[in-house]
XYZ file of C-alpha atoms in Angstrom:
688
model
C 1.403 13.470 37.331
C 4.777 14.789 37.647
C 7.731 15.470 39.770
C 8.299 13.978 42.922
C 4.400 12.324 42.922
C 5.324 10.828 39.046
C 8.302 8.953 40.885
C 6.131 7.498 43.670
C 3.306 6.889 41.380
C 4.594 4.912 38.590
C 6.626 2.143 40.622
C 3.628 1.633 42.445
C 1.157 1.260 39.511
C 3.540 -1.467 37.780
C 3.775 -3.257 41.262
C -0.028 -3.253 41.180
C 0.075 -4.483 37.391
C 2.339 -7.191 38.354
C 0.435 -8.796 41.029
C -2.452 -8.922 38.672
C -0.690 -10.445 36.138
C 1.304 -13.177 38.211
C -0.603 -16.674 37.384
C -2.848 -15.098 34.743
C -2.559 -16.738 31.290
C -1.381 -13.766 28.892
C -2.467 -13.362 25.364
C -1.847 -10.083 23.448
C -4.991 -7.875 22.801
C -6.511 -8.781 26.158
C -7.885 -6.519 28.549
C -7.608 -6.881 32.393
C -8.915 -4.588 35.276
C -6.651 -3.608 37.879
C -7.445 -2.278 41.301
C -5.391 0.473 42.671
C -5.696 1.205 46.604
C -5.125 4.578 47.600
C -1.564 5.699 49.133
C -0.958 8.193 52.031
C -0.246 11.563 51.187
C -1.517 11.348 47.322
C -4.002 14.060 45.950
C -7.481 12.346 44.930
C -6.944 13.039 40.809
C -3.785 10.638 40.931
C -6.343 8.200 39.927
C -5.772 5.644 43.227
C -8.884 4.426 44.675
C -10.046 3.189 41.361
C -10.027 0.134 38.987
C -8.111 0.774 35.804
C -8.553 -0.995 32.895
C -4.978 -1.895 30.703
C -4.597 -3.995 27.493
C -1.317 -6.158 26.544
C -0.244 -4.850 23.440
C 2.866 -7.426 22.744
C 4.537 -10.446 24.805
C 8.045 -10.794 24.397
C 8.727 -13.771 26.913
C 9.156 -17.220 26.331
C 6.015 -18.287 28.134
C 2.718 -16.852 28.093
C 2.211 -17.409 32.116
C 4.245 -15.114 34.636
C 5.678 -17.280 37.379
C 6.642 -16.669 40.492
C 10.522 -17.140 41.499
C 11.599 -19.566 44.324
C 11.301 -16.657 46.842
C 7.569 -16.095 45.656
C 8.644 -12.518 44.339
C 7.463 -11.430 40.952
C 10.521 -9.734 39.611
C 11.186 -12.202 36.426
C 9.563 -9.611 34.150
C 9.140 -5.846 33.450
C 6.350 -3.599 31.967
C 6.807 -1.329 29.451
C 3.768 1.233 27.992
C 3.915 1.649 24.463
C 1.258 4.485 24.044
C -1.053 6.690 26.107
C -4.029 3.917 25.775
C -3.008 2.210 28.511
C -1.258 -0.125 26.384
C 1.568 -2.709 28.054
C 4.863 -4.476 26.528
C 5.832 -7.800 28.748
C 9.580 -8.459 28.854
C 11.888 -10.819 30.603
C 13.559 -8.961 33.172
C 16.965 -9.377 31.953
C 16.111 -6.802 28.910
C 15.223 -4.071 31.307
C 17.627 -0.947 31.194
C 17.487 2.518 32.838
C 13.868 3.833 33.057
C 12.947 6.188 30.251
C 9.330 6.629 30.451
C 7.528 9.073 28.426
C 5.688 12.111 30.116
C 2.029 10.706 29.942
C 3.062 7.046 29.293
C 0.034 5.906 31.602
C -3.294 6.876 31.242
C -4.767 6.413 34.441
C -8.425 6.741 33.859
C -10.020 4.421 31.308
C -9.922 5.191 27.731
C -11.621 7.601 26.376
C -12.972 8.938 22.802
C -13.147 12.845 22.923
C -15.874 14.297 21.191
C -17.796 10.502 20.790
C -19.436 10.099 24.020
C -22.853 9.906 23.566
C -22.137 7.662 20.881
C -20.006 4.925 23.594
C -22.755 5.520 25.668
C -25.173 4.267 22.927
C -22.757 0.973 22.364
C -22.841 0.629 25.885
C -26.389 0.635 26.169
C -27.083 -1.617 23.618
C -24.542 -3.869 24.329
C -26.449 -4.030 28.175
C -29.734 -4.865 27.000
C -30.637 -8.046 29.334
C -34.405 -8.804 27.703
C -33.662 -11.522 25.853
C -35.855 -10.984 22.855
C -34.457 -7.672 22.112
C -30.777 -7.978 23.294
C -28.562 -7.709 20.055
C -26.126 -10.070 19.626
C -23.690 -8.152 17.426
C -23.346 -4.415 16.006
C -21.656 -3.022 13.347
C -19.799 -0.016 13.349
C -18.938 1.651 10.142
C -17.603 5.142 9.521
C -14.597 6.294 7.325
C -10.964 5.892 7.582
C -9.117 7.054 10.180
C -12.293 8.170 11.768
C -11.546 6.599 15.282
C -13.677 3.501 15.120
C -11.440 1.365 17.048
C -10.834 3.641 19.404
C -14.180 3.861 20.004
C -14.442 0.082 20.369
C -12.126 0.420 23.105
C -13.624 2.863 24.951
C -16.679 0.650 24.714
C -14.961 -2.123 25.984
C -13.893 0.186 29.123
C -17.095 2.045 29.925
C -18.394 -1.840 30.299
C -15.978 -3.037 32.678
C -15.942 0.048 34.772
C -19.354 0.058 35.078
C -19.389 -3.706 36.455
C -19.337 -4.349 39.842
C -15.532 -5.235 41.473
C -16.566 -8.719 42.416
C -17.564 -9.063 38.371
C -14.264 -7.594 37.287
C -12.469 -11.058 36.942
C -15.192 -12.969 34.923
C -15.068 -10.064 32.445
C -12.806 -10.943 29.223
C -12.305 -8.848 25.898
C -10.685 -9.056 22.635
C -10.128 -7.140 19.515
C -9.239 -9.367 16.721
C -8.344 -8.209 12.945
C -10.266 -9.897 10.085
C -6.724 -9.889 8.638
C -5.592 -12.624 11.091
C -8.967 -14.756 10.375
C -8.036 -14.140 6.764
C -4.604 -15.116 6.987
C -5.455 -18.248 9.118
C -7.657 -19.229 5.965
C -5.499 -18.929 3.550
C -2.572 -20.710 5.644
C -4.299 -24.010 6.095
C -3.839 -26.508 3.881
C -7.721 -27.940 4.497
C -9.306 -24.634 4.870
C -11.765 -26.387 7.086
C -14.770 -23.969 8.578
C -15.025 -25.904 12.039
C -11.101 -25.277 12.659
C -11.458 -21.710 11.606
C -13.844 -21.156 14.064
C -12.465 -22.798 16.884
C -9.321 -20.661 15.938
C -11.329 -17.282 16.136
C -12.780 -18.620 19.657
C -9.701 -19.369 21.066
C -8.520 -15.748 21.219
C -11.417 -14.948 23.532
C -13.057 -17.734 25.463
C -12.023 -19.024 28.763
C -13.443 -21.590 31.099
C -14.904 -18.709 32.777
C -18.412 -17.675 32.999
C -18.973 -14.085 32.501
C -19.457 -11.324 29.958
C -17.320 -11.616 27.201
C -16.683 -9.061 24.262
C -15.492 -9.606 20.900
C -14.663 -6.542 18.668
C -13.536 -8.243 15.053
C -11.679 -5.385 13.471
C -11.252 -4.555 9.196
C -14.406 -6.615 8.545
C -14.765 -5.271 5.086
C -11.696 -7.274 4.793
C -13.857 -10.493 4.402
C -16.888 -8.941 3.022
C -16.098 -8.875 -0.757
C -17.952 -8.073 -3.588
C -19.638 -10.053 -5.946
C -17.540 -8.536 -8.857
C -14.489 -9.321 -7.520
C -12.879 -12.896 -8.916
C -9.147 -12.469 -7.594
C -7.702 -15.260 -5.679
C -8.693 -14.742 -2.669
C -12.086 -15.555 -3.178
C -12.531 -18.576 -1.551
C -10.556 -17.344 1.646
C -12.650 -14.468 2.008
C -16.234 -16.951 1.905
C -14.340 -19.545 4.009
C -13.412 -16.486 6.866
C -17.066 -14.946 6.113
C -18.910 -17.759 6.934
C -16.998 -18.964 10.209
C -17.923 -15.362 11.606
C -21.508 -15.858 10.374
C -21.289 -19.311 12.305
C -20.469 -17.965 15.596
C -23.461 -15.669 15.444
C -25.660 -18.951 14.420
C -24.461 -20.875 17.655
C -25.673 -18.007 19.456
C -28.869 -17.487 18.478
C -29.579 -21.156 18.495
C -27.651 -22.491 21.538
C -25.845 -25.957 21.640
C -24.019 -26.050 18.307
C -21.928 -28.997 17.565
C -18.627 -28.832 19.836
C -19.455 -25.586 21.135
C -20.232 -24.713 24.800
C -23.051 -22.243 25.386
C -20.939 -20.488 28.196
C -18.002 -20.526 26.225
C -18.944 -17.921 23.575
C -18.916 -14.070 23.835
C -21.976 -12.621 24.855
C -21.652 -9.204 22.645
C -19.547 -8.816 19.201
C -18.602 -5.735 17.802
C -18.141 -5.532 14.359
C -15.862 -2.663 12.854
C -15.876 -1.780 9.263
C -15.187 1.326 6.778
C -17.733 0.137 4.274
C -20.873 1.980 3.951
C -24.231 0.641 5.676
C -25.643 0.395 2.311
C -22.799 -2.137 1.241
C -22.429 -4.232 4.055
C -24.334 -7.990 2.579
C -28.117 -8.573 3.760
C -26.745 -12.458 5.299
C -24.799 -10.462 7.928
C -26.893 -7.388 8.888
C -29.828 -9.375 9.890
C -31.953 -10.142 12.735
C -29.334 -12.836 14.760
C -26.559 -11.673 13.769
C -25.506 -7.808 13.506
C -28.853 -6.641 14.372
C -28.023 -3.182 14.337
C -25.391 -0.571 12.259
C -24.315 2.333 14.370
C -22.348 4.963 12.020
C -19.503 7.121 13.449
C -20.010 10.173 11.670
C -16.782 12.576 10.643
C -16.400 14.828 13.585
C -18.171 18.213 13.841
C -16.099 21.792 14.840
C -17.216 21.206 18.586
C -15.989 17.486 18.063
C -12.477 18.256 16.452
C -11.843 20.962 19.233
C -12.408 18.337 21.758
C -9.971 15.661 20.211
C -7.360 18.471 19.433
C -7.616 19.405 23.182
C -6.791 15.898 24.148
C -4.007 15.825 21.923
C -2.423 19.512 22.917
C -2.642 19.186 26.602
C -0.064 16.102 26.444
C 2.384 18.237 23.828
C 4.920 20.673 24.969
C 3.368 23.732 23.805
C 4.416 27.132 24.454
C 2.396 28.816 27.269
C 1.749 32.582 27.705
C 3.227 34.133 30.796
C -0.882 35.188 31.767
C -2.032 31.435 30.983
C -1.798 27.560 32.067
C -1.273 24.951 29.875
C -5.306 23.993 30.243
C -6.262 27.606 28.953
C -3.447 27.707 26.650
C -4.712 24.220 24.809
C -8.043 25.499 24.838
C -6.911 28.119 22.918
C -5.255 26.786 20.231
C -7.784 23.691 19.546
C -10.704 26.355 19.621
C -8.594 28.635 17.177
C -7.273 25.544 14.749
C -10.755 23.572 15.070
C -12.867 25.729 12.629
C -9.728 25.414 9.671
C -10.226 21.544 10.014
C -13.522 20.984 7.993
C -13.256 17.566 6.892
C -10.697 16.099 9.424
C -10.794 12.861 11.249
C -8.864 11.748 14.324
C -6.133 10.407 12.266
C -5.523 14.018 9.988
C -5.910 15.868 13.543
C -2.902 13.657 14.493
C -1.020 13.870 11.678
C -1.417 18.005 11.709
C 0.247 17.397 15.959
C 3.046 15.233 14.594
C 4.144 17.526 11.558
C 4.165 20.567 14.076
C 6.001 18.940 16.258
C 8.647 17.956 13.141
C 8.372 21.938 12.453
C 9.321 22.135 15.791
C 12.743 20.023 16.161
C 13.813 21.073 13.200
C 13.444 24.907 14.106
C 15.518 23.912 17.478
C 18.176 21.943 15.606
C 18.425 25.196 12.904
C 18.490 27.399 15.708
C 21.221 25.257 17.822
C 18.537 25.137 20.682
C 17.675 23.067 23.782
C 14.211 23.734 23.643
C 12.113 22.106 21.381
C 8.317 23.667 22.489
C 5.713 23.602 20.265
C 4.975 27.250 19.114
C 1.167 28.435 17.506
C 3.304 29.053 14.414
C 3.930 25.438 14.117
C 0.685 24.269 14.492
C -0.658 26.789 12.656
C 1.012 26.174 9.325
C 0.711 22.263 9.861
C -3.120 23.143 9.559
C -2.909 24.971 6.067
C -0.986 22.298 4.908
C -3.500 19.514 5.937
C -5.447 17.868 2.999
C -8.037 15.369 4.578
C -7.181 12.289 3.758
C -10.750 11.427 2.289
C -9.885 13.903 -0.094
C -6.310 12.460 -0.677
C -5.558 12.375 -4.680
C -8.372 14.508 -5.645
C -8.041 18.264 -6.507
C -8.745 20.056 -3.375
C -8.656 23.733 -2.786
C -7.587 24.621 0.805
C -9.300 27.254 2.330
C -7.778 28.490 5.711
C -7.373 32.024 6.159
C -6.504 32.400 9.900
C -7.573 35.897 10.812
C -4.556 37.829 12.837
C -6.751 38.736 15.739
C -8.202 35.647 16.418
C -5.626 32.774 15.520
C -4.728 32.300 18.944
C -8.167 33.068 20.487
C -7.513 36.136 22.320
C -10.447 38.217 20.858
C -13.689 37.677 23.044
C -16.152 38.672 20.260
C -15.577 36.619 16.961
C -16.299 37.556 14.050
C -19.849 37.409 12.789
C -20.462 35.437 9.505
C -21.606 38.467 7.783
C -18.807 40.279 8.495
C -16.483 37.268 7.394
C -18.618 37.352 4.094
C -18.325 40.518 3.051
C -14.109 40.843 3.821
C -13.865 37.702 1.972
C -15.673 38.729 -1.407
C -13.896 42.212 -1.228
C -11.666 40.479 -3.912
C -14.510 40.253 -5.728
C -15.138 43.345 -7.302
C -18.895 44.390 -8.054
C -22.337 42.731 -8.079
C -23.113 44.224 -4.953
C -26.876 42.723 -5.098
C -25.296 39.657 -6.252
C -23.125 39.225 -3.015
C -26.276 40.191 -0.612
C -28.838 37.388 -2.260
C -25.903 34.755 -2.433
C -25.509 35.478 1.996
C -28.768 35.933 2.236
C -29.842 32.842 0.427
C -26.938 30.820 0.718
C -24.137 31.360 3.493
C -26.733 32.354 6.357
C -28.554 29.185 6.197
C -25.499 27.100 5.789
C -24.652 28.961 8.892
C -27.564 28.726 10.595
C -27.736 24.865 10.724
C -24.101 24.486 10.615
C -22.753 26.392 13.501
C -23.263 27.227 17.470
C -25.870 29.841 17.629
C -24.021 31.280 20.350
C -21.836 32.512 17.647
C -24.144 34.424 14.960
C -24.225 37.222 16.345
C -28.271 37.665 16.663
C -30.737 34.906 17.984
C -32.293 32.679 15.603
C -36.191 33.545 14.849
C -38.496 29.838 14.419
C -39.176 30.623 11.070
C -35.351 30.938 10.203
C -34.909 27.029 11.743
C -37.487 26.109 9.483
C -35.807 26.851 6.162
C -32.680 24.543 5.239
C -30.115 25.650 3.444
C -29.782 24.763 0.001
C -28.614 21.353 -1.244
C -27.111 22.862 -4.758
C -25.841 26.246 -5.918
C -25.367 27.157 -9.931
C -23.604 30.049 -10.966
C -24.489 30.214 -14.693
C -24.009 33.399 -17.270
C -21.503 34.674 -20.206
C -18.177 33.407 -20.669
C -15.732 35.699 -18.015
C -18.015 37.029 -15.647
C -16.289 35.333 -12.874
C -18.362 32.303 -11.886
C -15.403 30.036 -10.768
C -13.966 32.986 -9.025
C -17.317 33.039 -7.035
C -17.442 29.546 -6.509
C -14.186 30.237 -4.674
C -15.181 33.068 -2.987
C -18.265 31.480 -2.081
C -16.046 28.181 0.109
C -13.450 30.887 1.464
C -16.481 33.033 3.033
C -18.016 29.808 4.581
C -14.114 28.342 5.577
C -14.768 24.809 3.459
C -12.597 22.736 1.123
C -13.133 22.999 -2.067
C -13.353 19.421 -4.313
C -13.104 20.395 -8.013
C -14.368 17.982 -10.491
C -13.965 18.097 -14.277
C -15.225 16.053 -16.973
C -12.243 14.562 -17.565
C -12.269 13.201 -13.970
C -15.214 11.503 -14.696
C -15.797 10.209 -18.171
C -14.434 6.992 -18.827
C -13.736 4.811 -21.383
C -15.068 1.339 -19.543
C -18.751 0.962 -19.214
C -19.801 1.570 -15.914
C -16.242 3.428 -14.623
C -17.770 7.010 -15.247
C -20.926 5.969 -13.083
C -18.288 4.534 -10.606
C -16.384 7.888 -10.525
C -19.135 9.782 -9.663
C -20.420 7.455 -6.872
C -16.883 7.441 -5.065
C -16.384 11.223 -5.619
C -19.619 11.825 -3.463
C -18.860 8.817 -1.099
C -15.356 10.389 -0.322
C -17.127 14.039 -0.188
C -19.384 12.714 2.216
C -16.659 11.357 4.360
C -14.990 14.464 4.617
C -17.685 16.705 5.096
C -18.275 19.683 5.459
C -17.221 20.491 2.046
C -17.812 21.890 -1.068
C -18.376 19.763 -4.239
C -17.255 22.320 -7.144
C -18.385 20.629 -10.654
C -16.781 22.963 -13.068
C -18.365 23.166 -16.732
C -21.428 21.063 -15.637
C -23.090 21.082 -18.816
C -20.282 18.490 -20.115
C -21.943 16.100 -17.660
C -24.996 16.555 -17.322
C -26.423 17.251 -20.573
C -29.940 17.661 -21.539
C -31.684 14.229 -22.223
C -33.939 15.695 -24.490
C -30.747 16.446 -27.315
C -30.617 13.340 -28.416
C -27.441 13.652 -30.637
C -26.419 9.507 -31.075
C -24.161 7.217 -29.245
C -23.091 9.610 -26.303
C -26.396 9.941 -25.402
C -26.884 6.417 -23.516
C -23.438 7.425 -21.364
C -24.797 10.243 -20.304
C -27.901 9.291 -19.602
C -26.655 6.763 -17.141
C -24.147 9.373 -15.951
C -26.517 11.962 -15.243
C -28.939 9.398 -13.776
C -26.222 8.681 -11.238
C -25.795 12.477 -10.491
C -29.434 12.450 -9.373
C -29.395 9.898 -7.180
C -26.357 11.019 -5.375
C -27.712 14.379 -4.662
C -30.916 13.247 -3.661
C -29.281 10.535 -1.412
C -30.549 7.385 -2.711
C -27.272 5.540 -1.861
C -26.233 7.765 0.924
C -27.532 8.772 4.589
C -28.770 12.713 3.845
C -29.683 13.020 7.615
C -26.702 15.691 7.767
C -26.350 18.187 4.531
C -23.003 18.506 5.245
C -21.452 18.360 1.251
C -22.689 21.396 -0.308
C -22.888 20.737 -4.372
C -21.627 24.064 -6.665
C -21.861 23.849 -10.535
C -21.031 26.339 -12.931
C -22.281 26.619 -16.674
C -21.976 29.021 -19.562
C -24.898 27.213 -21.133
C -28.066 26.868 -18.679
C -30.358 25.761 -21.451
C -27.763 22.534 -22.135
C -28.140 21.691 -18.307
C -31.419 18.707 -17.765
C -34.423 19.985 -16.321
C -34.201 17.511 -13.319
C -31.038 19.193 -12.213
C -32.384 22.459 -11.685
C -35.174 21.672 -9.521
C -35.568 22.171 -5.750
C -33.934 19.783 -3.807
C -31.188 19.901 -6.656
C -29.053 22.629 -8.100
C -32.139 24.714 -6.269
C -29.953 28.065 -6.084
C -29.442 29.585 -9.363
C -27.366 32.725 -9.014
C -26.736 34.706 -12.695
C -23.485 37.038 -13.370
C -24.697 38.757 -16.125
C -22.049 41.427 -17.778
C -20.644 43.848 -15.142
C -22.549 47.445 -14.980
C -20.108 50.855 -15.072
C -19.992 50.890 -11.415
C -19.205 47.369 -11.394
C -15.886 47.690 -14.149
C -14.909 50.696 -12.225
C -14.899 48.590 -8.990
C -12.682 45.742 -10.614
C -10.313 48.397 -11.972
C -9.491 50.248 -8.441
C -9.188 46.389 -7.124
C -6.672 45.642 -9.713
C -4.748 48.717 -9.891
C -4.994 49.661 -6.042
C -1.045 48.986 -5.607
C -0.024 50.493 -9.169
C 1.024 54.121 -9.522
C -1.746 55.859 -11.597
C -1.504 59.807 -13.172
C -3.631 62.222 -12.277
C -4.712 62.802 -15.850
C -6.577 59.056 -15.445
C -10.187 58.742 -15.046
C -10.830 55.635 -14.208
C -14.931 56.242 -14.293
C -14.703 57.441 -17.699
C -12.445 54.223 -18.845
C -15.498 52.063 -16.981
C -17.821 53.960 -19.196
C -16.191 53.211 -22.593
C -15.463 49.334 -21.498
C -19.326 48.844 -20.652
C -19.801 50.201 -24.198
C -17.521 47.656 -25.811
C -19.649 44.680 -23.537
C -16.381 44.239 -21.524
C -16.303 41.088 -18.848
C -14.654 40.726 -15.737
C -12.124 38.824 -17.758
C -11.656 41.390 -20.243
C -11.137 44.446 -17.237
C -8.621 42.432 -15.452
C -6.809 41.474 -18.936
C -6.826 45.272 -20.052
C -5.459 46.392 -16.249
C -2.339 43.422 -16.605
C -2.060 44.906 -20.588
C -2.003 48.625 -19.462
C 0.601 47.737 -16.661
C 2.901 46.023 -18.883
C 2.700 48.825 -22.088
C 3.524 51.228 -18.957
C 6.966 49.091 -18.457
C 7.598 48.807 -21.406
C 7.876 52.710 -22.609
C 9.212 53.667 -19.459
C 12.794 54.714 -19.040
C 13.999 52.852 -15.817
C 17.326 54.703 -15.809
C 16.163 58.173 -14.738
C 14.816 58.646 -11.551
C 11.385 58.816 -12.471
C 9.080 55.990 -11.367
C 6.786 54.184 -13.600
C 3.365 55.315 -13.964
C 0.287 54.337 -15.454
C -0.551 56.852 -18.030
C -3.969 57.208 -20.099
C -2.445 55.996 -23.383
C -1.457 52.771 -21.869
C -4.844 52.296 -20.973
C -6.138 53.382 -24.519
C -3.170 50.771 -25.796
C -4.500 47.835 -23.837
C -8.300 48.746 -24.827
C -7.144 48.651 -28.872
C -5.227 45.725 -28.315
C -8.114 43.749 -27.037
C -10.583 45.112 -29.708
C -8.552 43.951 -32.425
């Protein structure tokens, strides 16, 4: 709310929360329902008349139980909100100061997870299965770092409580417990007794009430460990792991020693950053975490929903003819296509960076207003590198079109128009460009874009043709293969992860294979993106060429590359990583990589023709004053006879401009003009 409604609503909600907390034993992290009776003369969108869910984020009082004073009032403590997720801080009354609440401090409705509503409903439906033989005891939620797993778990808890009847709300309890706390307890104990550690875990969520109790174990991957780890924490990890699994065993085989069945959690949700293939079978089996739910990186539509949810709470600069909701919708729809590979944490980082730019501008201009401008969001988006691609060689392709950057143009640019506009800087090779669009770009757009944005209906036959898994550019040196891969990424609006042989090859046994697996894993976490292997023949050599000891290393490296492209160690249900390679020696690449399903699209770039060279020279010299005596077409014919490549054409154009500058008297009023003798000198120097 805002204005007079806000001044009435906040104190009323705080009183309701205080009345609910009086006499209750409080613990950090617990959730509790609060009934908000309706008030007269309050609008229906205020959230009153419903049940809201709040969480205690921290307690700064000596006692964990809130007492009443001598008069029976409840003025001995106060409440502060921590963030927009209905989190509360409990403080003594004497610490209270003037109220300086943020404008969006309390979220009156249940915590949501924008873009992942369907996944929330899926987990909720799993937890509500009442058939004893079919109800899972636990679910593992996996996903990359920053995708929003903890927030989704919070949304699941709120959905569970809100869907329950009002008389059952008091019997429901939940707790989000980090595995790091369990590991810290195991390492701090002198005896490291399994029973004591299990009681420590249960003490954070269990009470004497009989009802639904949900236990969320966050950071589960910290106690999993791997077989090759020999650190000093292995023993503590093992005990913490057994403490978690023993809780499942008590649930499955009721009547565990010293454990009351009704004091156990009725549903356990684990949160893990590891891929499903790395979770130990002893944990992901019947009777424990029986189901694994993957939280995939957000799609463009999901990123748009997240950005809208973040922008709507910010002080953005609103146009005269729009509302805040319309402006937030325009900005989010304009930014979402340029954030491929970003997760929720990255989108939040974009908003924080934009706010920082806005405040810095207001301080520089000594302005009292700090409203967020579109330029702040745009520049923050251009500078944001997906967190999963950090410390990798990443090329960002975020070119905002001036006519669509704020969503003012109703008719979006079609994929075909965008493709040829981007490839205009790649001179020549018109037939090759058309083939790239027909076999690579258009199938990708059909499978990864909304059909309403494609400009024409899609036939049933086109829907059955999947996009290629990999693209290989090959041809003589200097024909523009690397530049073609960059133009492909820009036309598709995808980030490029560049991989060289020096980034992969390692002196330790197994290090090269681990580097390949890590690169593919991070690329999948930041999908959609392009994984670009420059000089592919230096990594994936032909196994038939036996040249001694190095063959064994490259054979293992090739085997790992084949497995990753086939998806043996990952879920290939969504093909969101396009693998692109370049090579000068097609015969040096193993034949297993060149078959369909791997590098199936082969694009050859031969030496340019006369028309290709002529078009390249027009592009390179489009801003250079040229004498009327210069005939570019004749020069193109000469360079074609000399078998010049695209790199040679660019070098000759640069050398001719430098020669013209060196041999022109700049003291005169005449400007520097490119003459035929300058081009002839550059060609002679190149042939020499």
